[in-house]
XYZ file of C-alpha atoms in Angstrom:
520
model
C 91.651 98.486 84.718
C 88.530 96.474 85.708
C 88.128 96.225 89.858
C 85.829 94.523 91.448
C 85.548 94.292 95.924
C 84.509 90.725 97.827
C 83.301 91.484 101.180
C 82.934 88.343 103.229
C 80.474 89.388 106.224
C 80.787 87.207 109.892
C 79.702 87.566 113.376
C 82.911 88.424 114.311
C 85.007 90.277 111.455
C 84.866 91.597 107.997
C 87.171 91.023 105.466
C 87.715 92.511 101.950
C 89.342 91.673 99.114
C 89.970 94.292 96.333
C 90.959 92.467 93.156
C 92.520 93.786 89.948
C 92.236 92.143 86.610
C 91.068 89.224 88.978
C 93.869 89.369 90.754
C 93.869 90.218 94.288
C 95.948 93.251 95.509
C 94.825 93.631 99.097
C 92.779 92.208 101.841
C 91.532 94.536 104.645
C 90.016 92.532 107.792
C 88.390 94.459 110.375
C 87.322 93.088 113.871
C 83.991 94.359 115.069
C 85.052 94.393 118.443
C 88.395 96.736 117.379
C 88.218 100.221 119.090
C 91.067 101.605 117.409
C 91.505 102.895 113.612
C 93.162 105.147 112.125
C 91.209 108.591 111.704
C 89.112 108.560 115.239
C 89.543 111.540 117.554
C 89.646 111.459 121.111
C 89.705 113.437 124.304
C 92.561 112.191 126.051
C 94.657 113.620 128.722
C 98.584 113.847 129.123
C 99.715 111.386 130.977
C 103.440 112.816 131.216
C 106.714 114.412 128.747
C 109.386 113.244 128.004
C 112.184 115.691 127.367
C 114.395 113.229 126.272
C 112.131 112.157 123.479
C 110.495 115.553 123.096
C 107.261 113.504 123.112
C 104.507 113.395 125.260
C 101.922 110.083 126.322
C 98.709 110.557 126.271
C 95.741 108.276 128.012
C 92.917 107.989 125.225
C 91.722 104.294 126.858
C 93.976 102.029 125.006
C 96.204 99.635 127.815
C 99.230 101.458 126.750
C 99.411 105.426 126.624
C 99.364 106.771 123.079
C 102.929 108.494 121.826
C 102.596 111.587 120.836
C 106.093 113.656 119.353
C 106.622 117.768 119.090
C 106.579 117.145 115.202
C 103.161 115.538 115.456
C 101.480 118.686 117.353
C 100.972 120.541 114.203
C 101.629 124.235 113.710
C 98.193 124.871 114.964
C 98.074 123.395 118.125
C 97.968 126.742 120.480
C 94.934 127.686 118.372
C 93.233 123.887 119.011
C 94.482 124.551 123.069
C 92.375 128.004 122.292
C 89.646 126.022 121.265
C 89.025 123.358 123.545
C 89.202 126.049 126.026
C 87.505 128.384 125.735
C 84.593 125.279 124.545
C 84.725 123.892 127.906
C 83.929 127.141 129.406
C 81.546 128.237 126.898
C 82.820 130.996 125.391
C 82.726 128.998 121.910
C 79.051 129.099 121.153
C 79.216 128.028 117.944
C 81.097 125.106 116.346
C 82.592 126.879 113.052
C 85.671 129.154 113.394
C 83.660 132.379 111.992
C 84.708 134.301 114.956
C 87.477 132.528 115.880
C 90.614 134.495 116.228
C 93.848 131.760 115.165
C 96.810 131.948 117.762
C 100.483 132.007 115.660
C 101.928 128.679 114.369
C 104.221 126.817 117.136
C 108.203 126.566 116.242
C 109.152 123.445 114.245
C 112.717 123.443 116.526
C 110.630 123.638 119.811
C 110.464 121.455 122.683
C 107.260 119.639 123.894
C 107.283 120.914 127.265
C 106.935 124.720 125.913
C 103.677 123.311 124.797
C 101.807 120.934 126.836
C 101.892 119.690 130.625
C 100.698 117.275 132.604
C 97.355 116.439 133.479
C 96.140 118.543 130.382
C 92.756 117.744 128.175
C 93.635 117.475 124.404
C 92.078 116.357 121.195
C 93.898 114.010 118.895
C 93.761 111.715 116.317
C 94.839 108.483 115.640
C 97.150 107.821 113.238
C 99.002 105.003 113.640
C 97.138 102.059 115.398
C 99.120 99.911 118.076
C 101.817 97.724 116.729
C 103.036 94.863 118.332
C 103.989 96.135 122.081
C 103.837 99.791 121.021
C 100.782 101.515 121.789
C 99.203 103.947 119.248
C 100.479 107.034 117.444
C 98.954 109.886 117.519
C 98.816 113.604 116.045
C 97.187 116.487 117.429
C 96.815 117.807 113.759
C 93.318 117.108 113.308
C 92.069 116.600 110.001
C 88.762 115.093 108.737
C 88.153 113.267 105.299
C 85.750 113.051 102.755
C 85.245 111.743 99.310
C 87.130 114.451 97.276
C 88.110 116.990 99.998
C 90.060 116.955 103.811
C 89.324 119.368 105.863
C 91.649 120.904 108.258
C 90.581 122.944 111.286
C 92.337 125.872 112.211
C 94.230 126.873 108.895
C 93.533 129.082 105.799
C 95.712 126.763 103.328
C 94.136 125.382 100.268
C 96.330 122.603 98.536
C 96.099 120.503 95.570
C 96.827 116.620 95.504
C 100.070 116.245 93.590
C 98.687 113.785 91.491
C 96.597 116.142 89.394
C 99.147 117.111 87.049
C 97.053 119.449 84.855
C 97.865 122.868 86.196
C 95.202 124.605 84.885
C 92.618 122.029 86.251
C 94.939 122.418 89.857
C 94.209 126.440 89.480
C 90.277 125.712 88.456
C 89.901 123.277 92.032
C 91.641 125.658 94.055
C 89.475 128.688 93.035
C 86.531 126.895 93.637
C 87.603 125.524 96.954
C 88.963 129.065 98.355
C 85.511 130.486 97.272
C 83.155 128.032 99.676
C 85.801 126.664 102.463
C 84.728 127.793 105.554
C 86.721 130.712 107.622
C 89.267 128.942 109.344
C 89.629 126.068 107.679
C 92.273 124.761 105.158
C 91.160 122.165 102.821
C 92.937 119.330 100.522
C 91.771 119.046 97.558
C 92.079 114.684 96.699
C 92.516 113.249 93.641
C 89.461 112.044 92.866
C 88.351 115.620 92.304
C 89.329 116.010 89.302
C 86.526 117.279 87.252
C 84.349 117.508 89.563
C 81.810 120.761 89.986
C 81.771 123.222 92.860
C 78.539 121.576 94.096
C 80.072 118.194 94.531
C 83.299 119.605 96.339
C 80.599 121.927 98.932
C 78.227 119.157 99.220
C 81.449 117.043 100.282
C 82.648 120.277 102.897
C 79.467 120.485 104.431
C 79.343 116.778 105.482
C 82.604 117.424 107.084
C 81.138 121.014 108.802
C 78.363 118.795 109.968
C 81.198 116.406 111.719
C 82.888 118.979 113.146
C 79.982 120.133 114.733
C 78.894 116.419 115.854
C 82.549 116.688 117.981
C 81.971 120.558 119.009
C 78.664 118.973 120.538
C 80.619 116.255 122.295
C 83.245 118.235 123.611
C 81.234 120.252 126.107
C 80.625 117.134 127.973
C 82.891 115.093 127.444
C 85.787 113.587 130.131
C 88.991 111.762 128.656
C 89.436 109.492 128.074
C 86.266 109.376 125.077
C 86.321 108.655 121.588
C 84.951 112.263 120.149
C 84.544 110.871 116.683
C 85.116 107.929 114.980
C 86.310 107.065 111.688
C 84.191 105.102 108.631
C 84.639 101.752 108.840
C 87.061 99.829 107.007
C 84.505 99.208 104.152
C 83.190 102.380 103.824
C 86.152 103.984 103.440
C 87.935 101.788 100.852
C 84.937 102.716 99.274
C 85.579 106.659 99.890
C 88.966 106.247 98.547
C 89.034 103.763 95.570
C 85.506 104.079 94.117
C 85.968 104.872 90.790
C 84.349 104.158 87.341
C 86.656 101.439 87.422
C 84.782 99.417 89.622
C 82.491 96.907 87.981
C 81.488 94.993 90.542
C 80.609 94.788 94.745
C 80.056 91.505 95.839
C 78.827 91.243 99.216
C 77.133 87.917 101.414
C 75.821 89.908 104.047
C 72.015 91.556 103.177
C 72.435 94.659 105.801
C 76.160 95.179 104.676
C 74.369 95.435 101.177
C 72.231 97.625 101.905
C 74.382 100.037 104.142
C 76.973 99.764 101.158
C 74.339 101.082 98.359
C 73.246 103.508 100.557
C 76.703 104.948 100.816
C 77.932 104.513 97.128
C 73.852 106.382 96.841
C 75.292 109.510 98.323
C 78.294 109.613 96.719
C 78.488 108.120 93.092
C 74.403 107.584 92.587
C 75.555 106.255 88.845
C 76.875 103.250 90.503
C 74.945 101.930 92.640
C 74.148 99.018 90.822
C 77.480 97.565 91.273
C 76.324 96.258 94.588
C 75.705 92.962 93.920
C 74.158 90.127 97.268
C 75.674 86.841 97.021
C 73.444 84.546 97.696
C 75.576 80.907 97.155
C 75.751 77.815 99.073
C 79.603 77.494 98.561
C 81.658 80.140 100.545
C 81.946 83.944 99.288
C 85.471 83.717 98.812
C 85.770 79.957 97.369
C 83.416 81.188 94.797
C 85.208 83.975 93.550
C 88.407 82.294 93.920
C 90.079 84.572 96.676
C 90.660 81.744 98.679
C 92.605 80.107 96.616
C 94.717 83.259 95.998
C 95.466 84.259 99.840
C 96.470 80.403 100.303
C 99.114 80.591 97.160
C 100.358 84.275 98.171
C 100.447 84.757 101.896
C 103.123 82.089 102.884
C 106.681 82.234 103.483
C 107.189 81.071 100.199
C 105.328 82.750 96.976
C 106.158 81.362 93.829
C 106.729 83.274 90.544
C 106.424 82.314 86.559
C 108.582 80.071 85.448
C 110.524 78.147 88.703
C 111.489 81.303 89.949
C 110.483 82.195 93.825
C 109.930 84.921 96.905
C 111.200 84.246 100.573
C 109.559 86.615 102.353
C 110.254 87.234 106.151
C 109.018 89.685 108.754
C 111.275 91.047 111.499
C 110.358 93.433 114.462
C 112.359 95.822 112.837
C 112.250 95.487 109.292
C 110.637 93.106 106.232
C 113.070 91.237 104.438
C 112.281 89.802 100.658
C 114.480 87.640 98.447
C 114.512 87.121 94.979
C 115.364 82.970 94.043
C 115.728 82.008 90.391
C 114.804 78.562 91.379
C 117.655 76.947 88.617
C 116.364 79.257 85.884
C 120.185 81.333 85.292
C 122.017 78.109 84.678
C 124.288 78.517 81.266
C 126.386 81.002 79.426
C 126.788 84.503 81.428
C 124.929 86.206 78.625
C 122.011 84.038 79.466
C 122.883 84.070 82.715
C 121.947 88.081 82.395
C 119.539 87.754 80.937
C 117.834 85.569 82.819
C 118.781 87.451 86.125
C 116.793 90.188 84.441
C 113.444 88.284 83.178
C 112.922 87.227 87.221
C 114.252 90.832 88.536
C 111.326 92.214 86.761
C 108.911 89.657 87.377
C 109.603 89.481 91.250
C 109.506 93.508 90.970
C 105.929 93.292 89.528
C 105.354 90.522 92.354
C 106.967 92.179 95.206
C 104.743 95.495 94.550
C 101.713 93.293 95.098
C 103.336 92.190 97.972
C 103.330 95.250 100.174
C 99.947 96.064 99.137
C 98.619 92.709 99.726
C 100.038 92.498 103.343
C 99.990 96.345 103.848
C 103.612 95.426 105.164
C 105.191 98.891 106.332
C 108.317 100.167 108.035
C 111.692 99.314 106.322
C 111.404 96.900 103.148
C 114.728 95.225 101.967
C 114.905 93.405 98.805
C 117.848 91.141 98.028
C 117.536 90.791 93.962
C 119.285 88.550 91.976
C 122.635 90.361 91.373
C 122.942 92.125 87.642
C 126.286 93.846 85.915
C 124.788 95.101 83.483
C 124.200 99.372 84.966
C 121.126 99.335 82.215
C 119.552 96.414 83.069
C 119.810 97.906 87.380
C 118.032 100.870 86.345
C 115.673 99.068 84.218
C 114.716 97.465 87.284
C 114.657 100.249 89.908
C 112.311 101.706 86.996
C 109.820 98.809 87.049
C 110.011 98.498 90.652
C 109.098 102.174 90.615
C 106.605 102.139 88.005
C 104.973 99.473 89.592
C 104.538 101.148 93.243
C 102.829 104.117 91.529
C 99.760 101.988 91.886
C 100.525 102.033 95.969
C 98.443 104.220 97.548
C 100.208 104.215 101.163
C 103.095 106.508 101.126
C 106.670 105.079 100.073
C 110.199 106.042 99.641
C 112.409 103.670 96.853
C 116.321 103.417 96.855
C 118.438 102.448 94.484
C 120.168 99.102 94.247
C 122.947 99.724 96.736
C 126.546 98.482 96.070
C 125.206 95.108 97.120
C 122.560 94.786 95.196
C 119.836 95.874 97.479
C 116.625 97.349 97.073
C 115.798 99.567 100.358
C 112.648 101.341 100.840
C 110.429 102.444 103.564
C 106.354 102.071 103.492
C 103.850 104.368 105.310
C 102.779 101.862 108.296
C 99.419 102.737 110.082
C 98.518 99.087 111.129
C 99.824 95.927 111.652
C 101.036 93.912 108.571
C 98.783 91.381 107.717
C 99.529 87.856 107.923
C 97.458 84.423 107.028
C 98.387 81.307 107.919
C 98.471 79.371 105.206
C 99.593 75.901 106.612
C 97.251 73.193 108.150
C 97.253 71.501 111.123
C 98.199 67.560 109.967
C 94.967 65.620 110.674
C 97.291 62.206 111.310
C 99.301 64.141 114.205
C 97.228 66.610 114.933
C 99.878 68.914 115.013
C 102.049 66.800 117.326
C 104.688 65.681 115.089
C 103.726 62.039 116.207
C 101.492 59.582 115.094
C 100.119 56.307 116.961
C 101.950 53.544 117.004
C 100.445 51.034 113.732
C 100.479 48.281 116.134
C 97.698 50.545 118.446
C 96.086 51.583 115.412
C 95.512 48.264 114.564
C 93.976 47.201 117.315
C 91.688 50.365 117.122
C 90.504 49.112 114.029
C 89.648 45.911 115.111
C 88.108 47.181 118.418
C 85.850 48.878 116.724
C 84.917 46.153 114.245
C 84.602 44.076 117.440
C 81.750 47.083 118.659
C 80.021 47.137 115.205
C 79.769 42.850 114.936
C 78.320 42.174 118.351
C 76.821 45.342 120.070
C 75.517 46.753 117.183
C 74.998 43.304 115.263
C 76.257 45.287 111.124
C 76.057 42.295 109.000
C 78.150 43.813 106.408
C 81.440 46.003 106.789
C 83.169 47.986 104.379
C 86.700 49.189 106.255
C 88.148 52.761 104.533
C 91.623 53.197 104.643
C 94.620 54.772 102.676
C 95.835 52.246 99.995
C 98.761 51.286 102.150
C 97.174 50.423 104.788
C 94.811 48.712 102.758
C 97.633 46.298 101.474
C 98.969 45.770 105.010
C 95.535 44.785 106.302
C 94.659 42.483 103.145
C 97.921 40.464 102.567
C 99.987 40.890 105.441
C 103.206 38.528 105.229
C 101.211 36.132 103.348
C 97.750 36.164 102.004
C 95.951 33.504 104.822
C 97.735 34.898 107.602
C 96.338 38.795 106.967
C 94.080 40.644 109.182
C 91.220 40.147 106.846
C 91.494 36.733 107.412
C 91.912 36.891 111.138
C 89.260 38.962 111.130
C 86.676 36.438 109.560
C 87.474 33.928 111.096
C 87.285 35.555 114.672
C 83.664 37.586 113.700
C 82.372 35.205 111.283
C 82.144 38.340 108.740
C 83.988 39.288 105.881
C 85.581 42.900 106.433
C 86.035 43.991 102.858
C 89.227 46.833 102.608
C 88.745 49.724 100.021
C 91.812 51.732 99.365
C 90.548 55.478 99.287
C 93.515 57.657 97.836
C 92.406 60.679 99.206
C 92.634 60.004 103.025
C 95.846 60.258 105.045
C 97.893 57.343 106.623
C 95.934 57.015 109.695
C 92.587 58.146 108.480
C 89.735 54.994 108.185
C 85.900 55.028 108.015
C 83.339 52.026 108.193
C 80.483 51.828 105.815
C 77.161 49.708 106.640
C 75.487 47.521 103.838
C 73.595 50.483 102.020
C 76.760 52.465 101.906
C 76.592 54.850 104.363
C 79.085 56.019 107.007
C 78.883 54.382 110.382
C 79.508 57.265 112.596
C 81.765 56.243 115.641
């Protein structure tokens, strides 16, 4: 599968576009200004428990306190409370856990309050960013990423990405890893490291080693709340985590975004550098490359499928809702009537997949398919649907087809779903809903016909309009009594009407004698 990136580079935001086959599959935009991603670490400081919730809220600078739950403490947090301790009063002297002793995992059916109190300095991570009124979710599990490894402080675990099914090349990466991982510390082992030599996977756990110690550094100092360590941006790691030798192509408008980009793919995949490619066109990034044209057709309420068949997608504070409209296609016999029902089933499937990837819509999804009798042609579906979500790489859950026909299924969500207006603002109304009355527009017309004749002395008018306006103004009720007419005789000029398609009912322009636009 060919994949190619668009980055489209402005003062104010990025945005990227991964595309498939040429078609696009998701858009990441990322603010320049935004403090907040998923993957920084801060020093923040418990704000207060709640019992109730078993939960805790922590101040790490954002306007609301950051939620953090027992469950997301990790069964390591007494050794990170070790940590930061005995850091701040210099006990630690060095930033690896050589000499570190590990305190004993925490009990999963504890409460909070066993754990933390109030007032108290701790390191966390984000890992959900803030969502509508909620502030951010965080974990005190800290864990650091890299191109084929994650490296987890204060554990002696070494596990294998699920998606390597080979167990004997599972067995090879976990030897390797369990002879270089540093003492106290667990590592994941990602899916792209399959194949790869030990030197790539220690190359990739020393970068991290050297992070760690960039945040051991910080943490002597440091007062909460402060952002310890921040994660890649948005670019940089889509490139971490999709680069492949899939990728054919990197186009990029910005020349420093270029360069930081081949300097990244330079450490990591040196073989592909090349792929980085400046765009250096007059017309825009994404007009070029025809992503424009894509987010306008697919981000509405409405997205239209093969065939007549259509998607009504809506978004809910609590849940995503997405149904499945034949559009006329299932008229006829029932046969065809099943069949049918099963031709859009799959195609909306295929579709709706897109969908959550494209929007990064997470939370609860539910699906309202076109209902099918047939128990086959159901799990056919559920299938596809499945099939298709294998290509996700945000975590997911997929029910089957309850007894009313509906697809249910939940979607890791880290950040808010993204939506794109793709309406415009009516130029007539502006918006409004109302237009001027055609008496006043009129008039406008011939007030400033009345500016261009004596203060500005034109001796030849050409008068834009949309062609039924143009008819109004040339014949009116009878050819001698139009405005043209009126016109002439009251500025001693004739105002010649062109009909211009294109514009909208209340749109004009004046041209002078060589044909240019008289700018009022």
């Amino acid at each position: 599968m060919n994949s190619e990136l668009i980055i489209d580079a402005s003062t104010s935001e990025v945005t990227i576009a991964l595309q498939e086959e040429k078609r696009l599959v998701e858009l990441n935009k990322e603010k320049k200004e935004n403090n907040f991603s998923v993957g920084d670490i801060y020093l923040g400081r418990v704000k207060k428990l709640m019992p109730s919730l078993n939960a805790a809220f922590v101040d790490i600078g954002y306007e609301k306190d950051a939620f953090l739950h027992y469950l997301d403490l990790g069964p390591q947090i007494q050794s990170l409370l070790s940590y930061m301790k005995q850091v701040s009063n210099g006990k630690q002297t060095e930033s690896l856990l050589n000499n570190f002793q590990l305190e004993a995992d925490i009990n999963k059916a504890g409460k909070v309050s066993q754990i933390l109190n109030s007032g108290l300095n701790l390191m966390v991570q984000i890992a959900k960013e803030p969502i509508s009124t909620k502030g951010p979710r965080i974990t005190a599990e800290i864990s650091l990423a890299g191109r084929f490894v994650v490296l987890v402080p204060f554990s002696d675990i070494v596990s294998v990405s699920q998606k390597i099914k080979s167990s004997a090349e599972r067995m090879r990466l976990k030897r390797l890893a369990q002879s270089i991982k540093p003492r106290n510390f667990g590592i994941i082992i990602r899916t792209v490291a399959e194949g790869k030599k030990v030197a790539d996977l220690d190359r990739d756990i020393q970068d991290l080693c050297a992070r760690w110690e960039s945040l051991y550094e910080l943490m002597k100092t440091a007062e909460p709340p402060y952002k310890l360590l921040g994660e890649m941006d948005r670019t940089s790691t889509i490139l971490r985590d999709l680069l492949s030798p899939n990728f054919n192509n990197i186009h990029v408008n910005d020349t420093q975004l270029a360069d930081e980009i081949k300097s990244y793919i330079r450490g990591i995949a040196p073989e592909q550098v090349d792929i980085v490619k400046l765009y250096k066109g007059k017309i825009p990034i994404f007009e070029h490359f025809g992503v424009d044209k894509q987010i306008k057709s697919l981000f509405g309420k409405t997205v239209n499928l093969a065939g007549g068949s259509y998607l009504i997608v809506e978004h809910t504070e609590a849940l995503h809702v997405i149904d499945v409209n034949s559009g006329g296609r299932n008229k006829g016999p029932i046969d065809s009537q099943e069949a049918s029902a099963l031709a859009v089933n799959l195609a909306a499937a295929k579709e709706i997949a897109r969908q959550l990837r494209l929007r990064d819509m997470g939370g609860i999804i539910v699906i309202d398919f076109i209902d099918m009798k047939n128990t086959l042609h159901r799990k056919e579906l559920f299938d596809t649907l499945r099939d298709e979500m294998k290509l996700d790489r945000a975590r997911h859950t997929i029910l089957p087809p309850s007894k009313f026909g509906l697809v249910q299924l939940t979607r890791e969500r880290v950040r808010p779903a993204t939506d794109i207006i793709t309406v415009e603002k009516c130029p007539a109304c502006d918006g409004t809903g109302e237009i001027k009355s055609s008496l006043l527009f009129v008039d406008d017309i011939e007030n400033n016909i009345n500016y261009l004749c004596s203060e500005q002395n034109e001796s030849s008018l050409v008068l834009q309009v949309h062609p039924f306006l143009a008819t109004y103004l040339r014949n009116g009720f009878w050819k001698l009594n139009s405005f043209q007419w009126k016109w002439y005789k009251k500025f001693k000029r004739w105002i010649k009407v062109e009909p211009i398609s294109s514009y909208h009912m209340m749109e004009y322009h004046f041209l002078n004698q060589q044909g240019e636009e008289i700018k009022l």
